[in-house]
Structures are given as C-alpha cells and as structure tokens.
Amino acid sequence: MFKTVASATGRLGRMTTLSTIIFDCADPAALAAFYAKATGWRLGQGDADYATVEGGPVTLAFQRVDGYGGGPGWPGGDKHLHLDFQVPDVGVARGELVALGASVPDFQPGEDEWTVFTDPEGHPFCVSAA
C-alpha cells in the first residue's frame, strides 16, 4: 500500500540507511499489528515489551514504556515522531486505515496533498498521493 524511501547518500559520501524506527508505546503487540496491516509488511519478533514489523525498507519497532499514557498526538502533544507514507489513492487509504483503528484528527496542515492520521495510540502519521 505504501511507497517509502529509506536510503540516501550521507554527507560523508557513504550510504546512510535508516534501519529502524522505534515507537514508545503502551501495547507493542497491538501497535505492531496495526502497522503490519496498514503497510502490508509482516509481523516480526514480539512479546509484551517489544514487537517489530518487517519486510519494508526499514524495520518498525515498538517498545513498551511503563507509564506511557499516549497523549493527544500532533501538534503539541508528547509525540515527537511521525511517518509519511505515499499511497495511490488517499481516499481509499483513509477508509482502510480508519477501519484498522486509525483516526483523522481535527488538526490538518491545510495542504491538500497531506492528510494527518493518528494510530490507535495517538502517534501521528501523514498520507499523501504518490
């Protein structure tokens, strides 16, 4: 469903590859299951404290943090990370993502090409047309 780019030539001329994006969260297994379905990638290792989603250009990892309460998400919330995805049809993706448990917050950037979503724990992510 998503198109991603994870590698670029670094400032020192070496290939720099982003290998893992890690989310602090309350329920790693549930959040990993959401992103596995949303991306079409596969669930990797997982237990009550740590879970991964693999099969894309980067690994998505979710680690349990005691006392993590989520929060309202972007903007101004306690989440300082978000993912951008490109899809063939934002309208179709919106329906699929909401059915998986994503929400569309009132806050939107005012740019027609981006739609802000939040995952089931409130982490923001953006979707635009490829």
Coordinates of C-alpha atoms in Angstrom, one line a residue:
M1 CA 0.0 0.0 0.0
F2 CA 2.8 2.4 0.8
K3 CA 5.8 3.7 -1.1
T4 CA 8.8 4.5 1.1
V5 CA 12.4 5.6 0.6
A6 CA 14.9 4.7 3.3
S7 CA 18.4 5.3 2.0
A8 CA 20.4 8.3 0.9
T9 CA 24.0 9.3 0.3
G10 CA 25.2 10.8 3.6
R11 CA 27.3 14.0 4.0
L12 CA 30.5 11.9 4.1
G13 CA 29.7 10.2 0.8
R14 CA 28.8 6.9 2.5
M15 CA 25.5 5.2 2.1
T16 CA 23.3 6.1 5.1
T17 CA 20.5 3.6 5.7
L18 CA 17.7 4.1 8.2
S19 CA 17.3 0.7 9.6
T20 CA 14.7 1.0 12.4
I21 CA 12.1 3.5 13.6
I22 CA 11.2 2.9 17.2
F23 CA 7.9 4.0 18.9
D24 CA 7.5 4.2 22.6
C25 CA 4.0 2.9 23.4
A26 CA 1.8 1.1 25.9
D27 CA 1.0 -2.0 23.9
P28 CA 3.7 -3.0 21.4
A29 CA 1.9 -6.1 20.0
A30 CA -1.3 -4.2 19.2
L31 CA 0.5 -1.3 17.6
A32 CA 2.7 -3.6 15.6
A33 CA -0.4 -5.5 14.4
F34 CA -1.9 -2.1 13.3
Y35 CA 1.2 -1.1 11.3
A36 CA 1.6 -4.6 9.8
K37 CA -1.9 -4.4 8.4
A38 CA -1.6 -0.7 7.3
T39 CA 1.7 -1.3 5.4
G40 CA 1.2 -4.9 4.2
W41 CA 4.5 -5.8 5.9
R42 CA 4.8 -8.8 8.2
L43 CA 5.0 -9.1 12.0
G44 CA 8.5 -9.9 13.2
Q45 CA 9.6 -10.7 16.7
G46 CA 7.4 -9.7 19.5
D47 CA 6.5 -10.1 23.2
A48 CA 4.8 -8.0 25.8
D49 CA 7.7 -5.5 25.8
Y50 CA 8.8 -5.3 22.2
A51 CA 7.5 -6.0 18.8
T52 CA 8.6 -5.4 15.2
V53 CA 7.1 -5.1 11.7
E54 CA 9.5 -6.2 8.9
G55 CA 9.5 -6.5 5.2
G56 CA 9.8 -2.9 4.2
P57 CA 12.9 -0.8 3.6
V58 CA 13.1 -0.2 7.4
T59 CA 12.0 -2.1 10.5
L60 CA 9.3 -0.5 12.6
A61 CA 9.8 -1.4 16.3
F62 CA 7.5 -0.8 19.2
Q63 CA 8.8 -0.8 22.8
R64 CA 6.7 -0.8 25.9
V65 CA 7.3 2.2 28.2
D66 CA 5.9 1.9 31.7
G67 CA 3.5 4.8 32.4
Y68 CA 3.2 5.7 28.8
G69 CA -0.1 7.4 28.5
G70 CA -0.3 8.2 24.9
G71 CA -1.5 11.8 24.6
P72 CA -3.3 13.9 22.2
G73 CA -0.8 13.4 19.4
W74 CA 0.3 16.0 16.9
P75 CA 0.6 19.0 17.2
G76 CA 1.8 20.0 20.6
G77 CA 1.4 16.6 22.2
D78 CA 4.1 14.4 23.6
K79 CA 4.8 12.6 20.3
H80 CA 7.8 13.9 18.5
L81 CA 7.9 11.4 15.6
H82 CA 5.7 10.8 12.7
L83 CA 5.8 8.8 9.5
D84 CA 5.0 10.0 6.0
F85 CA 3.5 7.5 3.5
Q86 CA 2.6 7.8 -0.1
V87 CA -0.4 5.9 -1.5
P88 CA -2.0 5.6 -4.9
D89 CA -5.4 6.9 -3.6
V90 CA -5.7 8.9 -0.3
G91 CA -9.5 8.3 -0.2
V92 CA -9.2 4.6 -0.4
A93 CA -6.3 4.6 2.1
R94 CA -8.3 6.7 4.5
G95 CA -11.2 4.2 4.6
E96 CA -8.8 1.3 5.1
L97 CA -6.8 3.0 7.8
V98 CA -9.8 4.1 9.8
A99 CA -11.2 0.6 9.5
L100 CA -7.9 -0.6 11.1
G101 CA -8.2 1.7 14.0
A102 CA -6.6 5.0 12.8
S103 CA -8.3 8.3 13.5
V104 CA -8.3 11.6 11.5
P105 CA -7.7 14.4 14.0
D106 CA -9.3 17.8 13.6
F107 CA -5.8 19.3 13.0
Q108 CA -4.8 19.2 9.4
P109 CA -1.9 21.1 7.8
G110 CA -4.0 23.0 5.4
E111 CA -2.2 21.4 2.4
D112 CA -4.5 19.4 0.1
E113 CA -1.7 16.8 -0.6
W114 CA -1.3 15.7 3.1
T115 CA -3.8 14.1 5.4
V116 CA -2.9 13.6 9.1
F117 CA -3.9 10.5 10.8
T118 CA -3.2 9.1 14.3
D119 CA -2.6 5.4 15.0
P120 CA -4.6 3.6 17.8
E121 CA -2.2 5.0 20.5
G122 CA -2.3 8.6 19.1
H123 CA 1.0 8.6 17.1
P124 CA 0.6 10.9 14.2
F125 CA 1.4 9.9 10.6
C126 CA 0.7 11.6 7.3
V127 CA -0.5 10.2 4.0
S128 CA -0.3 11.8 0.5
A129 CA -0.9 10.7 -3.1
A130 CA 2.1 9.1 -4.8

